[in-house]
Coordinates of C-alpha atoms in Angstrom, one line a residue:
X203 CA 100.9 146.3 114.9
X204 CA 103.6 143.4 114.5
X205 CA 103.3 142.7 110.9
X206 CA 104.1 145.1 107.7
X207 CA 102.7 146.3 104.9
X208 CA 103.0 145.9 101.0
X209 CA 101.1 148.6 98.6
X210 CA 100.0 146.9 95.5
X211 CA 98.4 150.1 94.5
X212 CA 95.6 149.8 91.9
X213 CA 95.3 145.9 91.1
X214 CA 93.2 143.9 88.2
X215 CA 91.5 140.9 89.5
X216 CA 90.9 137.6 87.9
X217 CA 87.2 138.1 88.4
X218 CA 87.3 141.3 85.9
X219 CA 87.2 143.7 88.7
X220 CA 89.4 146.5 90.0
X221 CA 90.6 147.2 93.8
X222 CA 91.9 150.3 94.2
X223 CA 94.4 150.8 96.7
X224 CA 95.4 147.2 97.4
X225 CA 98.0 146.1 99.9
X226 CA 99.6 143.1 101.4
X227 CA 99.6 142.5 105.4
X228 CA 102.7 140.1 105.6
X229 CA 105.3 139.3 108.6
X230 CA 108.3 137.7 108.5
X231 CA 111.0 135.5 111.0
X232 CA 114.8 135.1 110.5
X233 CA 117.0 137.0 108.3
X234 CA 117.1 136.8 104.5
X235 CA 121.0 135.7 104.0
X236 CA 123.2 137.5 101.1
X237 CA 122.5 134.9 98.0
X238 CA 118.6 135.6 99.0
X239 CA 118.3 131.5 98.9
X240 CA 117.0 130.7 102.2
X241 CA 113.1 131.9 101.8
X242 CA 110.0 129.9 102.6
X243 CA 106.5 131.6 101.9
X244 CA 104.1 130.3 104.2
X245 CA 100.6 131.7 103.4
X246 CA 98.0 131.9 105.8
X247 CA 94.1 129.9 105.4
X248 CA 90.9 130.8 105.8
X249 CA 89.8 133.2 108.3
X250 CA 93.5 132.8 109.6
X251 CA 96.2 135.7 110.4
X252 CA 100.2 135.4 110.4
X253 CA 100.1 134.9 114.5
X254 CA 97.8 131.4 113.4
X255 CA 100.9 129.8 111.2
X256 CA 103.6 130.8 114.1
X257 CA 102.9 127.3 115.4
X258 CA 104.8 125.8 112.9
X259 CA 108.2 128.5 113.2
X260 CA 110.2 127.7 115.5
X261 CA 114.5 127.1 116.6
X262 CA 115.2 123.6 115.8
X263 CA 112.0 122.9 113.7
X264 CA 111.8 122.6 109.8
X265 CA 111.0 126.4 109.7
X266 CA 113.6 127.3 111.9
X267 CA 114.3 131.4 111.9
X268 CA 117.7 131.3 112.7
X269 CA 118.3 129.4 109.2
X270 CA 115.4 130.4 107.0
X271 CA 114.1 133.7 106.0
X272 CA 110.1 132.9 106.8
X273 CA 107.6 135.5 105.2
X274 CA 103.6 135.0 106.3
X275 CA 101.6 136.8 104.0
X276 CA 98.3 137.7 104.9
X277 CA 95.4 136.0 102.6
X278 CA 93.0 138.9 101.1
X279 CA 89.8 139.5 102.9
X280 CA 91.5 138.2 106.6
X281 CA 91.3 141.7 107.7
X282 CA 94.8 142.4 108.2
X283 CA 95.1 142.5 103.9
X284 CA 92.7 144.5 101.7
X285 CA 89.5 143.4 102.9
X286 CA 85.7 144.2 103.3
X287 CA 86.3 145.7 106.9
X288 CA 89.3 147.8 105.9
X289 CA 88.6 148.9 102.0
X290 CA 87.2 152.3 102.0
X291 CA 83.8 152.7 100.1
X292 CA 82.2 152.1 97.3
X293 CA 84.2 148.8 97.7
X294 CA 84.2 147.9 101.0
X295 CA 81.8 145.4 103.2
X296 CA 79.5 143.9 100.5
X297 CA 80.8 145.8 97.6
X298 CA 84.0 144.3 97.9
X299 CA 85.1 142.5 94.6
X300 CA 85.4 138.8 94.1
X301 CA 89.5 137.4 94.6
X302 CA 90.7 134.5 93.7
X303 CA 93.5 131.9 94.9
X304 CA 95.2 133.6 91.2
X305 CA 95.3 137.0 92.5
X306 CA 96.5 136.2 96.1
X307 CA 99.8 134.5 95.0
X308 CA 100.3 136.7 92.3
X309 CA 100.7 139.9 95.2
X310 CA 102.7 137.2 97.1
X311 CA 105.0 137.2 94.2
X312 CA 105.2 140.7 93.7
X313 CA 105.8 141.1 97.3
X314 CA 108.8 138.4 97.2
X315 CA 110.1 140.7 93.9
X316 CA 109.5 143.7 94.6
X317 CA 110.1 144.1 98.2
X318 CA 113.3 141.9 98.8
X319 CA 114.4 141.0 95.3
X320 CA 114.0 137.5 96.2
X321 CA 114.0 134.9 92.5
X322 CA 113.8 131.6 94.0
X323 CA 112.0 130.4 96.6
X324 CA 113.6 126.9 98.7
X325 CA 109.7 125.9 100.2
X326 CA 106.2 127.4 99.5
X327 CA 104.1 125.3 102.7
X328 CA 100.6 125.9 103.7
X329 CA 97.5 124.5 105.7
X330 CA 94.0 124.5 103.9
X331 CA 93.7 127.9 101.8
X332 CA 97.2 128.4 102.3
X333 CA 97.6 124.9 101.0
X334 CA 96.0 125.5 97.4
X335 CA 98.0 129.0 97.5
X336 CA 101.5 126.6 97.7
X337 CA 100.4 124.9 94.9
X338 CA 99.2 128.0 92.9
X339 CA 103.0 129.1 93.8
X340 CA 103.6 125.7 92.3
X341 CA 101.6 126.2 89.0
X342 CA 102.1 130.1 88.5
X343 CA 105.7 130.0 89.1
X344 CA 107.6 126.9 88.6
X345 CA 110.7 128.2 87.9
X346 CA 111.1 129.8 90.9
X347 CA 109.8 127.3 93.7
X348 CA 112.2 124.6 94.4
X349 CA 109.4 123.1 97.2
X350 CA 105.8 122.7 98.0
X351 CA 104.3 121.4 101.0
X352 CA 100.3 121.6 101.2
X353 CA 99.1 120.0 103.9
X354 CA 95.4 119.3 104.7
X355 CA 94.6 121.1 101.4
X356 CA 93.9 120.3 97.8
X357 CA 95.1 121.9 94.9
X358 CA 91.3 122.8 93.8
X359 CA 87.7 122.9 95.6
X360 CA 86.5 119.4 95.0
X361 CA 82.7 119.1 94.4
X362 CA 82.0 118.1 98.0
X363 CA 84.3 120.9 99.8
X364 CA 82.5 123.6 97.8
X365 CA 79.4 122.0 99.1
X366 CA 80.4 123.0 102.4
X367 CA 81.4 126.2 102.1
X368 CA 78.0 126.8 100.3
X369 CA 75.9 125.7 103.4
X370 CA 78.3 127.6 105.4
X371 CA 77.6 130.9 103.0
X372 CA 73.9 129.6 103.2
X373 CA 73.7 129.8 106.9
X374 CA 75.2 133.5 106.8
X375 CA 73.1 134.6 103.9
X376 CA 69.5 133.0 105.9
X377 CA 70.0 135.6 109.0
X378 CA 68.7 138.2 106.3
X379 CA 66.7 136.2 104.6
X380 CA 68.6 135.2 101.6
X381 CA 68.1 139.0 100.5
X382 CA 71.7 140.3 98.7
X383 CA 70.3 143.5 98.9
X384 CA 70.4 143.3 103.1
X385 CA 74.2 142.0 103.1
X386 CA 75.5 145.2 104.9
X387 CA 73.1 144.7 107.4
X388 CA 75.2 141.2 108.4
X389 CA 76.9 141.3 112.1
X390 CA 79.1 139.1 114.0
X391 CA 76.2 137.4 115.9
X392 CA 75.3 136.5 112.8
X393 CA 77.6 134.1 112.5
X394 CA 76.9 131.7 115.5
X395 CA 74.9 129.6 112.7
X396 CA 78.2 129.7 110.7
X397 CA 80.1 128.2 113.4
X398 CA 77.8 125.3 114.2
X399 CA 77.7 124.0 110.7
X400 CA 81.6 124.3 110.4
X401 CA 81.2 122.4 113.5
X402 CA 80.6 119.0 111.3
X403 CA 83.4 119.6 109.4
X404 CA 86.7 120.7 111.3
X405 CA 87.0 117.9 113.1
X406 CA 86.4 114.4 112.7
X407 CA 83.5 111.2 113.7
X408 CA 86.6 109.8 115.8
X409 CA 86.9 113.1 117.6
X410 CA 83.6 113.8 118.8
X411 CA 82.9 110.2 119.4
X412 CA 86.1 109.8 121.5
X413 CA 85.5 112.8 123.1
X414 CA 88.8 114.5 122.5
X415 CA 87.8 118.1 122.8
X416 CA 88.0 117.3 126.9
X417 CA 91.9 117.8 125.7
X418 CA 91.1 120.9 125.2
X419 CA 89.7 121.7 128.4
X420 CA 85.7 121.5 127.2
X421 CA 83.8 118.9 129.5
X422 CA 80.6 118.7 127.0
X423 CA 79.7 118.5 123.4
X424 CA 78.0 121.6 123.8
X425 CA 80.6 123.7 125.8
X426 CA 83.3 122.2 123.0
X427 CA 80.9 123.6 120.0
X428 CA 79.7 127.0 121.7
X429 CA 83.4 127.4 123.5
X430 CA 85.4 127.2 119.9
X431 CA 83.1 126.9 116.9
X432 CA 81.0 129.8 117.4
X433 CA 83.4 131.9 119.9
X434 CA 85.8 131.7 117.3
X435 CA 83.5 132.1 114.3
X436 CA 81.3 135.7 115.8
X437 CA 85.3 137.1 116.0
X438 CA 85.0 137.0 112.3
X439 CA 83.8 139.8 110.0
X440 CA 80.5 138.4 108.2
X441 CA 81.7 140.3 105.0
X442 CA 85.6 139.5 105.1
X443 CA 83.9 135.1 105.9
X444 CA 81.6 135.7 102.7
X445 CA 84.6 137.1 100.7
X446 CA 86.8 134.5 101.7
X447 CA 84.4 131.8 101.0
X448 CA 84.0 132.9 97.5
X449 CA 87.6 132.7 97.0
X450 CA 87.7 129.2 98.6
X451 CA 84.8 127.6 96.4
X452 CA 86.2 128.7 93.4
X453 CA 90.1 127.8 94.1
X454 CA 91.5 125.5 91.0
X455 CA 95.2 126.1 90.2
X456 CA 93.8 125.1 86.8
X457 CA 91.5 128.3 86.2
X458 CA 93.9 130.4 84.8
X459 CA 95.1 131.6 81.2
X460 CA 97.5 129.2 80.8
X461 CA 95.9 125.9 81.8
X462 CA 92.2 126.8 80.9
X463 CA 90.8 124.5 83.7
X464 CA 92.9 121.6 82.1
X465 CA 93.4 120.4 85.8
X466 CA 95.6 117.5 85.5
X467 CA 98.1 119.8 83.1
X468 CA 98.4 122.4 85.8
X469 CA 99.4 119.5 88.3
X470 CA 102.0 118.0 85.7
X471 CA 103.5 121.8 84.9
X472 CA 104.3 121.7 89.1
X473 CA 108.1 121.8 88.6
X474 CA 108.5 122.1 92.4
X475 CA 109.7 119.0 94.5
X476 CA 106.4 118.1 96.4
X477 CA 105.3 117.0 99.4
X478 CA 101.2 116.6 100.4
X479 CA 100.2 115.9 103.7
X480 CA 96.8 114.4 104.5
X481 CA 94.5 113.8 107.4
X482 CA 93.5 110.3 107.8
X483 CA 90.6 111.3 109.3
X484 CA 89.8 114.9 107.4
X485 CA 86.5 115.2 105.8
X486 CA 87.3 118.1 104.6
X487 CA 90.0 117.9 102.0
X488 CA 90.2 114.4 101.7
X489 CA 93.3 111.5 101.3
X490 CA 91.8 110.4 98.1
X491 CA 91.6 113.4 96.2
X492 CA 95.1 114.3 97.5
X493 CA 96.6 110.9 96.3
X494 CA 95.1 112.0 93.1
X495 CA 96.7 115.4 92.5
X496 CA 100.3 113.6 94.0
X497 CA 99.9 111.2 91.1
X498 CA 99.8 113.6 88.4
X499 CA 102.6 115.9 90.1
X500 CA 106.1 114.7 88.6
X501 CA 107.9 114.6 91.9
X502 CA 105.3 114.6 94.5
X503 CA 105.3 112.2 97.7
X504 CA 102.0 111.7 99.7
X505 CA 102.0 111.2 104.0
X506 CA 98.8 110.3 105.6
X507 CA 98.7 112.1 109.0
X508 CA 97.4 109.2 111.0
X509 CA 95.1 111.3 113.5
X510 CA 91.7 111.5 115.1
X511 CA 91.8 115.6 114.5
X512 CA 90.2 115.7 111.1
X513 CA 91.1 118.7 109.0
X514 CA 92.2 120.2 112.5
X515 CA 95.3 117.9 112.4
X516 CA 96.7 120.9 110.7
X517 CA 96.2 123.5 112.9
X518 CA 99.2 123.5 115.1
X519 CA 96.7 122.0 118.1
X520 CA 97.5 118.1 118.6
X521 CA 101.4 117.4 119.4
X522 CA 101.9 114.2 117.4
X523 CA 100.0 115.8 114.7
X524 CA 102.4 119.0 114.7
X525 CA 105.7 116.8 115.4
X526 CA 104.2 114.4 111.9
X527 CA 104.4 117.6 109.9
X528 CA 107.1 119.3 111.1
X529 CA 109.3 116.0 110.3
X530 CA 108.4 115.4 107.1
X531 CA 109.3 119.1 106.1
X532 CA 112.7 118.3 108.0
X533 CA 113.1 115.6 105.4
X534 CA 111.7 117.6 102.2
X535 CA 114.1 120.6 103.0
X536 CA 117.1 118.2 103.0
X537 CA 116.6 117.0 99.7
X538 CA 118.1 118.7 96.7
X539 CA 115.3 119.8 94.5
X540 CA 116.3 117.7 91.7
X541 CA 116.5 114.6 93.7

C-alpha cells in the first residue's frame, strides 16, 4: 500500500445522509518545512487514484518535492477512499450514500487540520473533478488558499457536461435494464458500453480525425477505443463510476449554505490568486464557460492550452500539453498572492 490513511469517523453529508466510518486515502511528496507554508493540495478526478496526478510532481517542475510539501488526496468513491467497493454493509455497493464536491474538500480540510496542523495553503491545483475540488477549496476556505489552479475543469457541471455523464450513467444503468432495484447485480463488463460513450468525449474531433492515438501506439480507431476506453473503463467498479458520477453532475461550488446556488457570488467570494487552464479543443469542460467563471473571479487569469487532446490535454499524456501546464504554475507560484 504506498498511500496513508485519514479516519473521518462518523461523517454528515450534504445530501442528508450519514457514512459511518469514513476515511481519507491520501499520499504525499516532499517534506512539510517548519512555518507549515510550503503545501499544495492536489486532489485527484474522476475515476482517478494519487499514482494518476504523479505526472505532474516532479524535481525541477512547478510541484517540485524537494521545495513543496505535495498532499494527493483520494476523491471519495475512487476506491482507495470510502467507497462502494470498500464500505461495509448496509452502505456499501448500491447503498452507498450520495457525496458531493462539499463533502470531499471539507475531509481534505480536516485532513490538512487535523493531521499536520497546516492553516494556509500556497496552491490548491486539479484536473477535471479535482479541478472543481480547487475551486470548492477556493469558495469554502478563502482565507486559507493563497492559489488555485483548475485546469480542464469548471467550477460547476454546466448543463451540457451533466448531459454526458447522464448518458454515461444511462449506458451503465441499460445492462440491467434500467431496474434500481438490480444495481448490485452490475459487474465490470458491464462497463465496456461506458467506455465507448466516454469515447466521444475525452478526446477531441482533431484527435480522431488526425489520427493521434497512433502516438500512443494503437494502429486503428477500433484498437485505440477497445485498447484505452473500454480497457480502462471495465478496471472500474460499476458502483464506485455510479457514485462518482453523481457527485460529478451535481458539482456547483455555489450549492452550499452560504451561497445558496448564487453561482456568480461563490466565484466573486474566491479570495485565492487564480489561474484556469483550458483545452482549446475540450468538449468536455469547455473555454467559454471557463472564461466565464475567470471573469467573475477577482484575480483570476485564463490560458487556453492550444492542443489537439481534448479534455485529455490534462492528463499528463501529451508533452507540450504537460510542459503548457507545468509553466504556467511555475509562473502562478512566483507571484505573491496579493499581486
Amino acid at each position: 500500500m504506498d498511500y496513508e490513511v485519514f479516519d473521518l469517523g462518523d461523517v454528515n453529508l450534504q445530501s442528508g445522509g450519514t457514512l459511518p466510518n469514513a476515511f481519507l486515502a491520501y499520499k504525499t511528496y516532499g517534506k512539510l518545512n517548519e512555518k507549515k507554508d510550503n503545501v499544495i493540495v492536489y486532489p485527484t478526478a474522476f475515476g482517478d487514484q494519487h499514482v494518476q496526478n504523479e505526472w505532474l510532481i516532479g524535481n525541477g517542475m512547478a510541484l517540485d518535492p524537494q521545495k513543496y510539501f505535495i498532499i494527493v488526496p483520494n476523491l471519495l468513491g475512487n476506491g482507495l477512499s470510502s467507497s462502494p467497493s470498500n464500505t461495509p454493509p448496509p452502505f456499501d455497493r448500491a447503498h452507498f450514500p450520495q457525496v458531493t464536491i462539499y463533502d470531499n474538500v471539507q475531509f481534505q480540510q480536516r485532513l490538512v487540520t487535523e493531521k499536520f496542523g497546516i492553516q494556509k495553503i500556497a496552491l490548491v491545483v486539479g484536473w477535471s473533478m479535482g479541478g472543481i475540488q480547487s475551486f470548492q477549496w477556493g469558495v469554502s476556505y478563502p482565507d486559507m488558499v493563497e492559489r488555485i489552479a483548475p485546469f480542464c475543469g469548471g467550477a460547476k457541471t454546466w448543463p451540457q457536461t451533466y448531459v454526458v455523464l447522464d448518458g454515461m450513467k444511462a449506458a451503465l444503468m441499460a445492462t440491467i435494464g434500467f431496474d434500481v432495484n438490480k444495481r448490485n447485480n452490475l459487474t465490470p463488463t458491464d462497463m465496456r458500453a461506458v467506455g465507448r460513450v466516454y469515447a466521444g468525449w475525452g478526446v477531441s474531433q482533431a484527435f480522431y480525425r488526425e489520427e493521434l492515438y497512433r502516438e500512443l501506439g494503437y494502429d486503428s480507431l477500433e484498437g485505440f477505443v477497445a485498447g484505452v476506453w473500454e480497457k480502462s473503463f471495465m478496471k472500474m467498479d460499476p458502483h464506485n463510476v455510479l457514485a462518482m458520477l453523481w457527485t460529478g453532475q451535481f458539482a456547483d461550488i455555489s450549492a452550499n449554505p452560504t451561497h445558496n446556488g448564487d453561482f456568480v457570488k461563490a466565484l466573486k467570494g474566491i479570495k485565492a490568486r487564480t489561474c484556469i487552464m483550458s483545452g482549446s479543443t475540450d468538449l468536455f469542460c469547455t473555454a467559454d464557460e471557463n472564461k466565464y467563471e475567470a471573469k467573475h473571479i477577482p484575480h483570476a487569469s485564463f490560458h487556453l492550452i492550444e492542443s489537439n487532446w481534448g479534455h485529455f490535454a490534462g492528463r499528463g499524456i501529451n508533452e507540450a500539453d504537460n510542459k503548457c501546464i507545468d509553466d504556467n504554475l511555475k509562473q502562478l507560484l512566483a507571484l505573491s498572492p496579493n499581486e
